[in-house]
Amino acid sequence: MMKITLRYFEGCPHWQTAHDRLRVALRAEGMADAEPVLERVETAEEAERLGFIGSPTILMDGRDPFAGAEAAIGLTCRVYRTPEGLAGSPTLDQLRAALRTA
């Protein structure tokens, strides 16, 4: 079974949306038994150690399917490119596609 991790920090307003969408995507892709592991990043040192490029970060078997040119590591909110423009979380369709190709 694929391990899904959602890394976030408490001050990010988007991690809950990402979590909700991820759970819907998992069910839609026939992976209802997979429950995302929530991993809170609490300090700048921890962010540095993890290579945390912002909240929310979704890892599928340890790989970030949305990784791009982001280089800023730290306790920041992450921005995703979506068909509707920049957003604080991937869309449901983007998550489903990532699950299918992971």
XYZ file of C-alpha atoms in Angstrom:
102
model
C 0.000 0.000 0.000
C 1.238 3.471 -0.867
C 2.291 5.681 2.035
C 0.774 9.152 1.785
C 2.176 11.909 3.999
C 0.855 15.435 4.295
C 3.394 17.795 5.832
C 2.135 21.109 7.160
C 2.688 23.762 9.756
C 0.021 24.998 12.115
C -0.124 28.536 10.692
C -0.993 27.394 7.164
C -4.652 27.959 6.261
C -4.534 25.497 3.315
C -3.413 22.200 4.796
C -6.920 21.150 5.857
C -8.256 21.743 2.326
C -5.420 19.644 0.919
C -6.141 16.918 3.477
C -9.858 16.854 2.649
C -9.212 16.764 -1.104
C -6.581 14.069 -0.680
C -9.003 11.838 1.218
C -11.640 12.301 -1.519
C -9.031 11.549 -4.210
C -7.932 8.377 -2.427
C -11.515 7.108 -2.272
C -12.129 8.039 -5.922
C -9.018 6.105 -6.975
C -10.034 2.983 -5.043
C -7.567 3.574 -2.210
C -10.076 4.228 0.563
C -8.003 2.137 2.986
C -5.057 4.527 2.673
C -5.201 7.237 5.326
C -2.862 10.197 4.872
C -0.330 10.536 7.679
C -0.297 14.094 9.017
C 3.199 15.324 9.809
C 3.376 18.720 11.485
C 6.604 20.650 10.943
C 7.160 22.838 13.986
C 10.525 24.554 13.710
C 12.744 26.141 11.077
C 15.400 23.572 11.959
C 12.983 20.719 11.315
C 11.919 22.338 8.017
C 15.569 22.537 6.976
C 16.259 18.920 7.946
C 13.224 17.683 5.983
C 13.733 19.950 2.973
C 10.231 21.278 3.664
C 9.270 23.613 0.798
C 6.021 24.784 2.310
C 2.651 23.794 3.607
C 0.916 21.717 2.525
C 3.406 19.279 1.023
C 2.041 15.924 -0.098
C 4.404 12.965 -0.371
C 3.515 9.698 -2.093
C 5.911 6.981 -0.997
C 8.302 9.755 -0.015
C 8.147 11.541 -3.394
C 6.606 14.959 -3.971
C 4.608 14.659 -7.221
C 4.158 18.444 -7.338
C 7.811 19.387 -6.870
C 8.955 22.058 -9.231
C 11.304 24.980 -9.151
C 10.443 25.879 -5.555
C 13.621 26.320 -3.622
C 12.574 28.173 -0.493
C 12.757 25.882 2.497
C 10.995 26.898 5.664
C 7.736 27.425 7.483
C 5.905 29.036 4.593
C 2.659 28.495 2.741
C 3.133 26.661 -0.514
C 1.519 27.748 -3.774
C 0.390 25.278 -6.441
C -0.195 25.928 -10.130
C -3.712 24.756 -10.980
C -5.864 25.114 -14.111
C -7.695 27.920 -12.280
C -4.470 29.748 -11.375
C -2.309 29.758 -8.268
C -3.843 28.101 -5.217
C -2.900 26.922 -1.746
C -3.641 23.292 -2.564
C -3.698 21.011 -5.617
C -7.113 20.442 -7.164
C -8.957 17.173 -6.758
C -8.162 16.270 -10.384
C -4.459 17.009 -9.865
C -4.391 14.793 -6.779
C -6.164 11.959 -8.582
C -3.711 12.175 -11.481
C -0.768 12.150 -9.054
C -2.121 9.051 -7.311
C -2.531 7.229 -10.634
C 1.065 7.927 -11.662
C 2.735 7.474 -8.279
